[in-house]
Amino acid sequence: MEAVVAILGLLFVLFVVAGVFVAVKAVQAAKRGVDRTVAQARRTVEDTGLRARQLAQPGVVGELAQLRLSLRTSMRATQDVLHSGSADDASLSEAIGLFERLSAHGHELDDELKRLEREPDRATITARLPELRERTERITHSAESLRWAARDRARKFADDDLASLSDQIDVESGALRHWTRAEETGAADPLGEPVRGRPGPAGRPQGAGRGPSADGPAWAGAAGSGDRRPTPEDPPALTTRDPRTQPTYPWQKAPRTEGTPT
């Protein structure tokens, strides 16, 4: 009895632990989903504000917004391409490591551009714009190099796989049409079995049995007709089939035998 109680208690504890574990995992998954949704909404709002400032505030503020928007768009596109391709190509792990190092420089530049948007000294910003523009171009160019290299690699693998698949389909199609090769081989085979009744070189039908009238006098066949045995060259004798032994099919009527009333 005590053993049963101990087993039941142990099962209860295991069920409680499993329930807590599942609940924690569900909460963590929900939290990650909420954080991802909030981050995406925040990025959308920031991008919309940058586009608005780029169009509504020409000059230094508009150019800073343009640099930030170009940087964010290029880095986000490269990140999506690398992370989506890494699931199928493990060789992109090194490229992802390089992109993470590049992302650190991109975040630093984006924060600096964001601070300069609130800078009241426009002359200082104007003096620093060429250097900021050069840094932005260098980072975006590196991100584009990684992005297009990953895309070219994926397209190359897709082309190779398509070529291999096309070759396999051609081989399988030829195997499925095997009767066409058999017909062509049979039609052009000179060693095929000759058809009976076709005239041979001497005017006699090909495949015909050599009887007494062919190669010998008539009396030779008549003299040995009493104990003549069949040879393999003689045609098989025709026998009448028993209707009771013939196979029947559902669409045929049963064979009628003698003495059976109709």
Short mmCIF file of N, CA, C and O in Angstrom, two decimals, residues 8-112:
data_model
loop_
_atom_site.label_atom_id
_atom_site.label_comp_id
_atom_site.label_asym_id
_atom_site.label_seq_id
_atom_site.Cartn_x
_atom_site.Cartn_y
_atom_site.Cartn_z
N LEU A 8 2.10 6.96 -6.71
CA LEU A 8 1.13 8.00 -7.06
C LEU A 8 1.66 9.40 -6.75
O LEU A 8 1.49 10.35 -7.53
N GLY A 9 2.33 9.54 -5.61
CA GLY A 9 2.92 10.84 -5.28
C GLY A 9 4.00 11.25 -6.26
O GLY A 9 4.09 12.42 -6.66
N LEU A 10 4.82 10.26 -6.65
CA LEU A 10 5.87 10.56 -7.64
C LEU A 10 5.27 10.96 -8.98
O LEU A 10 5.74 11.91 -9.62
N LEU A 11 4.22 10.27 -9.42
CA LEU A 11 3.56 10.64 -10.68
C LEU A 11 2.96 12.03 -10.59
O LEU A 11 3.02 12.81 -11.56
N PHE A 12 2.37 12.37 -9.42
CA PHE A 12 1.79 13.71 -9.25
C PHE A 12 2.86 14.78 -9.35
O PHE A 12 2.68 15.82 -10.01
N VAL A 13 4.02 14.52 -8.71
CA VAL A 13 5.11 15.49 -8.77
C VAL A 13 5.61 15.65 -10.21
O VAL A 13 5.89 16.77 -10.68
N LEU A 14 5.73 14.51 -10.92
CA LEU A 14 6.18 14.58 -12.31
C LEU A 14 5.20 15.37 -13.18
O LEU A 14 5.62 16.18 -14.02
N PHE A 15 3.91 15.15 -12.97
CA PHE A 15 2.91 15.90 -13.74
C PHE A 15 2.99 17.39 -13.43
O PHE A 15 2.87 18.23 -14.33
N VAL A 16 3.20 17.74 -12.16
CA VAL A 16 3.30 19.15 -11.80
C VAL A 16 4.53 19.79 -12.44
O VAL A 16 4.46 20.90 -12.99
N VAL A 17 5.67 19.08 -12.38
CA VAL A 17 6.89 19.61 -12.98
C VAL A 17 6.73 19.78 -14.49
O VAL A 17 7.15 20.80 -15.07
N ALA A 18 6.13 18.77 -15.15
CA ALA A 18 5.91 18.87 -16.59
C ALA A 18 4.99 20.03 -16.93
O ALA A 18 5.21 20.77 -17.90
N GLY A 19 3.93 20.24 -16.12
CA GLY A 19 3.03 21.37 -16.36
C GLY A 19 3.72 22.70 -16.20
O GLY A 19 3.52 23.62 -17.00
N VAL A 20 4.56 22.81 -15.17
CA VAL A 20 5.30 24.07 -14.97
C VAL A 20 6.27 24.31 -16.12
O VAL A 20 6.40 25.44 -16.62
N PHE A 21 6.95 23.24 -16.57
CA PHE A 21 7.90 23.39 -17.68
C PHE A 21 7.18 23.84 -18.96
O PHE A 21 7.66 24.76 -19.65
N VAL A 22 6.05 23.22 -19.26
CA VAL A 22 5.29 23.60 -20.46
C VAL A 22 4.79 25.03 -20.35
O VAL A 22 4.81 25.81 -21.31
N ALA A 23 4.32 25.42 -19.15
CA ALA A 23 3.83 26.79 -18.97
C ALA A 23 4.94 27.81 -19.15
O ALA A 23 4.74 28.86 -19.78
N VAL A 24 6.13 27.51 -18.60
CA VAL A 24 7.26 28.43 -18.75
C VAL A 24 7.65 28.58 -20.22
O VAL A 24 7.91 29.69 -20.72
N LYS A 25 7.71 27.44 -20.93
CA LYS A 25 8.04 27.50 -22.36
C LYS A 25 7.00 28.30 -23.14
O LYS A 25 7.36 29.09 -24.04
N ALA A 26 5.73 28.12 -22.80
CA ALA A 26 4.68 28.87 -23.51
C ALA A 26 4.80 30.36 -23.23
O ALA A 26 4.64 31.20 -24.13
N VAL A 27 5.09 30.72 -21.97
CA VAL A 27 5.23 32.14 -21.62
C VAL A 27 6.44 32.74 -22.33
O VAL A 27 6.38 33.88 -22.85
N GLN A 28 7.54 32.00 -22.38
CA GLN A 28 8.72 32.51 -23.08
C GLN A 28 8.47 32.68 -24.57
O GLN A 28 8.88 33.70 -25.16
N ALA A 29 7.76 31.71 -25.18
CA ALA A 29 7.44 31.85 -26.60
C ALA A 29 6.53 33.04 -26.85
O ALA A 29 6.71 33.79 -27.82
N ALA A 30 5.54 33.22 -25.98
CA ALA A 30 4.65 34.37 -26.13
C ALA A 30 5.40 35.68 -25.95
O ALA A 30 5.17 36.66 -26.67
N LYS A 31 6.33 35.70 -24.96
CA LYS A 31 7.12 36.91 -24.73
C LYS A 31 7.99 37.23 -25.94
O LYS A 31 8.11 38.40 -26.35
N ARG A 32 8.61 36.19 -26.53
CA ARG A 32 9.42 36.43 -27.73
C ARG A 32 8.56 36.95 -28.88
O ARG A 32 8.97 37.84 -29.63
N GLY A 33 7.37 36.40 -29.01
CA GLY A 33 6.48 36.88 -30.07
C GLY A 33 6.08 38.32 -29.86
O GLY A 33 6.05 39.12 -30.81
N VAL A 34 5.77 38.67 -28.60
CA VAL A 34 5.39 40.06 -28.31
C VAL A 34 6.56 41.00 -28.55
O VAL A 34 6.41 42.09 -29.14
N ASP A 35 7.76 40.60 -28.10
CA ASP A 35 8.94 41.45 -28.31
C ASP A 35 9.23 41.64 -29.80
O ASP A 35 9.58 42.75 -30.24
N ARG A 36 9.09 40.54 -30.56
CA ARG A 36 9.32 40.66 -31.99
C ARG A 36 8.30 41.58 -32.65
O ARG A 36 8.64 42.39 -33.52
N THR A 37 7.05 41.47 -32.22
CA THR A 37 6.01 42.34 -32.79
C THR A 37 6.25 43.80 -32.43
O THR A 37 6.10 44.71 -33.27
N VAL A 38 6.63 44.04 -31.17
CA VAL A 38 6.88 45.42 -30.73
C VAL A 38 8.08 46.00 -31.47
O VAL A 38 8.06 47.17 -31.91
N ALA A 39 9.15 45.19 -31.62
CA ALA A 39 10.34 45.69 -32.33
C ALA A 39 10.01 46.00 -33.78
O ALA A 39 10.47 47.02 -34.33
N GLN A 40 9.22 45.12 -34.41
CA GLN A 40 8.85 45.38 -35.80
C GLN A 40 7.99 46.64 -35.92
O GLN A 40 8.17 47.45 -36.85
N ALA A 41 7.06 46.83 -34.98
CA ALA A 41 6.23 48.04 -35.01
C ALA A 41 7.07 49.29 -34.78
O ALA A 41 6.88 50.33 -35.43
N ARG A 42 8.06 49.19 -33.86
CA ARG A 42 8.92 50.34 -33.61
C ARG A 42 9.75 50.69 -34.84
O ARG A 42 9.91 51.86 -35.19
N ARG A 43 10.27 49.65 -35.53
CA ARG A 43 11.05 49.91 -36.74
C ARG A 43 10.18 50.54 -37.82
O ARG A 43 10.62 51.46 -38.54
N THR A 44 8.95 50.07 -37.93
CA THR A 44 8.06 50.65 -38.94
C THR A 44 7.77 52.11 -38.65
O THR A 44 7.77 52.96 -39.56
N VAL A 45 7.54 52.43 -37.37
CA VAL A 45 7.27 53.83 -37.01
C VAL A 45 8.49 54.69 -37.27
O VAL A 45 8.39 55.82 -37.81
N GLU A 46 9.70 54.20 -36.91
CA GLU A 46 10.91 54.99 -37.14
C GLU A 46 11.17 55.19 -38.63
O GLU A 46 11.55 56.29 -39.06
N ASP A 47 10.97 54.13 -39.43
CA ASP A 47 11.18 54.29 -40.87
C ASP A 47 10.19 55.28 -41.47
O ASP A 47 10.54 56.10 -42.35
N THR A 48 8.95 55.23 -41.01
CA THR A 48 7.95 56.18 -41.51
C THR A 48 8.33 57.62 -41.12
O THR A 48 8.22 58.56 -41.93
N GLY A 49 8.82 57.81 -39.88
CA GLY A 49 9.25 59.15 -39.47
C GLY A 49 10.46 59.63 -40.27
O GLY A 49 10.53 60.82 -40.63
N LEU A 50 11.39 58.72 -40.58
CA LEU A 50 12.55 59.13 -41.38
C LEU A 50 12.13 59.53 -42.79
O LEU A 50 12.65 60.52 -43.34
N ARG A 51 11.21 58.78 -43.39
CA ARG A 51 10.75 59.16 -44.73
C ARG A 51 10.03 60.51 -44.70
O ARG A 51 10.18 61.32 -45.64
N ALA A 52 9.28 60.73 -43.65
CA ALA A 52 8.57 62.01 -43.54
C ALA A 52 9.56 63.17 -43.39
O ALA A 52 9.42 64.22 -44.03
N ARG A 53 10.59 63.02 -42.55
CA ARG A 53 11.57 64.09 -42.38
C ARG A 53 12.40 64.27 -43.66
O ARG A 53 12.79 65.41 -43.98
N GLN A 54 12.67 63.20 -44.36
CA GLN A 54 13.43 63.31 -45.60
C GLN A 54 12.69 64.16 -46.63
O GLN A 54 13.30 64.93 -47.39
N LEU A 55 11.35 64.02 -46.66
CA LEU A 55 10.57 64.75 -47.65
C LEU A 55 10.16 66.14 -47.14
O LEU A 55 10.10 67.09 -47.93
N ALA A 56 9.86 66.23 -45.84
CA ALA A 56 9.31 67.49 -45.33
C ALA A 56 10.38 68.48 -44.88
O ALA A 56 10.12 69.69 -44.82
N GLN A 57 11.60 68.02 -44.56
CA GLN A 57 12.64 68.91 -44.06
C GLN A 57 13.88 68.80 -44.94
O GLN A 57 14.81 68.03 -44.64
N PRO A 58 13.93 69.50 -46.01
CA PRO A 58 15.14 69.47 -46.85
C PRO A 58 16.29 70.16 -46.14
O PRO A 58 16.12 70.98 -45.23
N GLY A 59 17.48 69.79 -46.55
CA GLY A 59 18.67 70.38 -45.92
C GLY A 59 19.40 69.34 -45.09
O GLY A 59 19.45 68.15 -45.42
N VAL A 60 19.98 69.82 -43.98
CA VAL A 60 20.80 68.95 -43.15
C VAL A 60 19.97 67.85 -42.50
O VAL A 60 20.35 66.68 -42.49
N VAL A 61 18.83 68.22 -41.93
CA VAL A 61 17.98 67.23 -41.26
C VAL A 61 17.48 66.19 -42.25
O VAL A 61 17.47 64.97 -41.97
N GLY A 62 17.08 66.62 -43.43
CA GLY A 62 16.60 65.69 -44.44
C GLY A 62 17.70 64.74 -44.92
O GLY A 62 17.46 63.55 -45.16
N GLU A 63 18.93 65.25 -45.02
CA GLU A 63 20.03 64.39 -45.46
C GLU A 63 20.40 63.38 -44.38
O GLU A 63 20.73 62.22 -44.68
N LEU A 64 20.38 63.80 -43.13
CA LEU A 64 20.62 62.85 -42.06
C LEU A 64 19.57 61.74 -42.04
O LEU A 64 19.88 60.56 -41.84
N ALA A 65 18.31 62.12 -42.26
CA ALA A 65 17.24 61.11 -42.32
C ALA A 65 17.45 60.17 -43.50
O ALA A 65 17.22 58.95 -43.39
N GLN A 66 17.90 60.71 -44.62
CA GLN A 66 18.16 59.87 -45.78
C GLN A 66 19.29 58.87 -45.52
O GLN A 66 19.21 57.71 -45.90
N LEU A 67 20.36 59.32 -44.85
CA LEU A 67 21.48 58.43 -44.52
C LEU A 67 21.02 57.32 -43.57
O LEU A 67 21.37 56.15 -43.75
N ARG A 68 20.25 57.67 -42.56
CA ARG A 68 19.76 56.66 -41.62
C ARG A 68 18.84 55.66 -42.31
O ARG A 68 18.93 54.45 -42.08
N LEU A 69 17.98 56.15 -43.17
CA LEU A 69 17.05 55.25 -43.87
C LEU A 69 17.78 54.31 -44.81
O LEU A 69 17.47 53.11 -44.88
N SER A 70 18.77 54.82 -45.53
CA SER A 70 19.55 53.97 -46.42
C SER A 70 20.32 52.91 -45.66
O SER A 70 20.38 51.73 -46.05
N LEU A 71 20.90 53.32 -44.53
CA LEU A 71 21.66 52.36 -43.71
C LEU A 71 20.76 51.28 -43.14
O LEU A 71 21.09 50.08 -43.23
N ARG A 72 19.65 51.66 -42.59
CA ARG A 72 18.74 50.68 -41.97
C ARG A 72 18.16 49.73 -43.01
O ARG A 72 18.04 48.52 -42.77
N THR A 73 17.80 50.25 -44.17
CA THR A 73 17.21 49.39 -45.21
C THR A 73 18.20 48.36 -45.72
O THR A 73 17.87 47.17 -45.87
N SER A 74 19.44 48.78 -45.97
CA SER A 74 20.45 47.86 -46.48
C SER A 74 20.81 46.79 -45.45
O SER A 74 20.91 45.59 -45.78
N MET A 75 20.99 47.18 -44.21
CA MET A 75 21.36 46.22 -43.17
C MET A 75 20.23 45.23 -42.90
O MET A 75 20.46 44.02 -42.72
N ARG A 76 19.00 45.70 -42.91
CA ARG A 76 17.88 44.79 -42.65
C ARG A 76 17.71 43.79 -43.80
O ARG A 76 17.44 42.60 -43.57
N ALA A 77 17.87 44.25 -45.03
CA ALA A 77 17.75 43.33 -46.17
C ALA A 77 18.84 42.26 -46.15
O ALA A 77 18.58 41.08 -46.40
N THR A 78 20.06 42.66 -45.82
CA THR A 78 21.15 41.68 -45.74
C THR A 78 20.93 40.69 -44.62
O THR A 78 21.17 39.48 -44.77
N GLN A 79 20.44 41.17 -43.49
CA GLN A 79 20.17 40.27 -42.37
C GLN A 79 19.10 39.24 -42.74
O GLN A 79 19.24 38.05 -42.42
N ASP A 80 18.05 39.65 -43.41
CA ASP A 80 16.99 38.71 -43.81
C ASP A 80 17.52 37.66 -44.77
O ASP A 80 17.19 36.47 -44.65
N VAL A 81 18.34 38.07 -45.74
CA VAL A 81 18.87 37.12 -46.72
C VAL A 81 19.79 36.10 -46.07
O VAL A 81 19.70 34.89 -46.32
N LEU A 82 20.67 36.56 -45.19
CA LEU A 82 21.63 35.64 -44.56
C LEU A 82 20.94 34.67 -43.62
O LEU A 82 21.24 33.46 -43.62
N HIS A 83 20.03 35.16 -42.81
CA HIS A 83 19.37 34.27 -41.85
C HIS A 83 18.41 33.31 -42.54
O HIS A 83 18.26 32.16 -42.08
N SER A 84 17.76 33.71 -43.60
CA SER A 84 16.88 32.79 -44.33
C SER A 84 17.67 31.74 -45.10
O SER A 84 17.24 30.60 -45.24
N GLY A 85 18.86 32.11 -45.60
CA GLY A 85 19.67 31.14 -46.34
C GLY A 85 20.48 30.23 -45.46
O GLY A 85 20.89 29.14 -45.89
N SER A 86 20.75 30.62 -44.20
CA SER A 86 21.56 29.78 -43.33
C SER A 86 20.85 28.49 -42.94
O SER A 86 21.50 27.52 -42.55
N ALA A 87 19.53 28.45 -43.05
CA ALA A 87 18.80 27.22 -42.73
C ALA A 87 19.11 26.11 -43.72
O ALA A 87 19.08 24.93 -43.37
N ASP A 88 19.41 26.45 -44.99
CA ASP A 88 19.70 25.46 -46.01
C ASP A 88 21.18 25.36 -46.35
O ASP A 88 21.60 24.36 -46.93
N ASP A 89 21.96 26.37 -46.00
CA ASP A 89 23.39 26.39 -46.35
C ASP A 89 24.18 26.72 -45.09
O ASP A 89 24.17 27.86 -44.62
N ALA A 90 24.87 25.72 -44.55
CA ALA A 90 25.65 25.95 -43.33
C ALA A 90 26.89 26.78 -43.58
O ALA A 90 27.50 27.29 -42.64
N SER A 91 27.28 26.94 -44.86
CA SER A 91 28.48 27.71 -45.17
C SER A 91 28.28 29.21 -44.93
O SER A 91 29.25 29.96 -44.94
N LEU A 92 27.05 29.65 -44.72
CA LEU A 92 26.79 31.06 -44.48
C LEU A 92 27.04 31.47 -43.04
O LEU A 92 26.85 32.65 -42.70
N SER A 93 27.45 30.54 -42.20
CA SER A 93 27.69 30.89 -40.79
C SER A 93 28.83 31.90 -40.66
O SER A 93 28.76 32.83 -39.84
N GLU A 94 29.87 31.74 -41.46
CA GLU A 94 30.98 32.70 -41.42
C GLU A 94 30.53 34.07 -41.92
O GLU A 94 30.93 35.11 -41.36
N ALA A 95 29.68 34.07 -42.96
CA ALA A 95 29.16 35.34 -43.45
C ALA A 95 28.28 36.02 -42.41
O ALA A 95 28.30 37.25 -42.27
N ILE A 96 27.54 35.23 -41.64
CA ILE A 96 26.71 35.81 -40.58
C ILE A 96 27.59 36.41 -39.49
O ILE A 96 27.29 37.48 -38.93
N GLY A 97 28.71 35.74 -39.18
CA GLY A 97 29.64 36.32 -38.20
C GLY A 97 30.21 37.65 -38.66
O GLY A 97 30.32 38.60 -37.88
N LEU A 98 30.57 37.73 -39.95
CA LEU A 98 31.07 39.00 -40.48
C LEU A 98 29.98 40.08 -40.47
O LEU A 98 30.25 41.26 -40.19
N PHE A 99 28.76 39.67 -40.76
CA PHE A 99 27.66 40.65 -40.75
C PHE A 99 27.40 41.16 -39.34
O PHE A 99 27.05 42.34 -39.16
N GLU A 100 27.54 40.31 -38.34
CA GLU A 100 27.35 40.78 -36.97
C GLU A 100 28.41 41.82 -36.59
O GLU A 100 28.10 42.81 -35.90
N ARG A 101 29.63 41.61 -37.04
CA ARG A 101 30.67 42.63 -36.79
C ARG A 101 30.35 43.92 -37.55
O ARG A 101 30.56 45.03 -37.03
N LEU A 102 29.84 43.77 -38.77
CA LEU A 102 29.44 44.96 -39.54
C LEU A 102 28.24 45.65 -38.89
O LEU A 102 28.13 46.89 -38.94
N SER A 103 27.35 44.87 -38.29
CA SER A 103 26.17 45.45 -37.64
C SER A 103 26.58 46.33 -36.46
O SER A 103 25.90 47.33 -36.17
N ALA A 104 27.65 45.96 -35.78
CA ALA A 104 28.11 46.80 -34.67
C ALA A 104 28.48 48.20 -35.17
O ALA A 104 28.11 49.22 -34.57
N HIS A 105 29.20 48.27 -36.30
CA HIS A 105 29.54 49.58 -36.89
C HIS A 105 28.28 50.29 -37.38
O HIS A 105 28.17 51.52 -37.28
N GLY A 106 27.34 49.51 -37.93
CA GLY A 106 26.10 50.13 -38.40
C GLY A 106 25.28 50.72 -37.26
O GLY A 106 24.75 51.85 -37.39
N HIS A 107 25.17 50.02 -36.14
CA HIS A 107 24.44 50.55 -34.98
C HIS A 107 25.13 51.80 -34.43
O HIS A 107 24.46 52.77 -34.04
N GLU A 108 26.44 51.77 -34.41
CA GLU A 108 27.17 52.94 -33.92
C GLU A 108 26.92 54.16 -34.81
O GLU A 108 26.69 55.28 -34.31
N LEU A 109 26.96 53.94 -36.13
CA LEU A 109 26.70 55.06 -37.04
C LEU A 109 25.26 55.54 -36.94
O LEU A 109 24.99 56.76 -36.98
N ASP A 110 24.31 54.61 -36.80
CA ASP A 110 22.90 55.02 -36.70
C ASP A 110 22.66 55.82 -35.43
O ASP A 110 21.92 56.82 -35.45
N ASP A 111 23.27 55.43 -34.33
CA ASP A 111 23.12 56.19 -33.09
C ASP A 111 23.73 57.60 -33.22
O ASP A 111 23.17 58.59 -32.73
N GLU A 112 24.87 57.66 -33.91
CA GLU A 112 25.50 58.97 -34.10
C GLU A 112 24.64 59.86 -34.98
O GLU A 112 24.47 61.07 -34.69
#
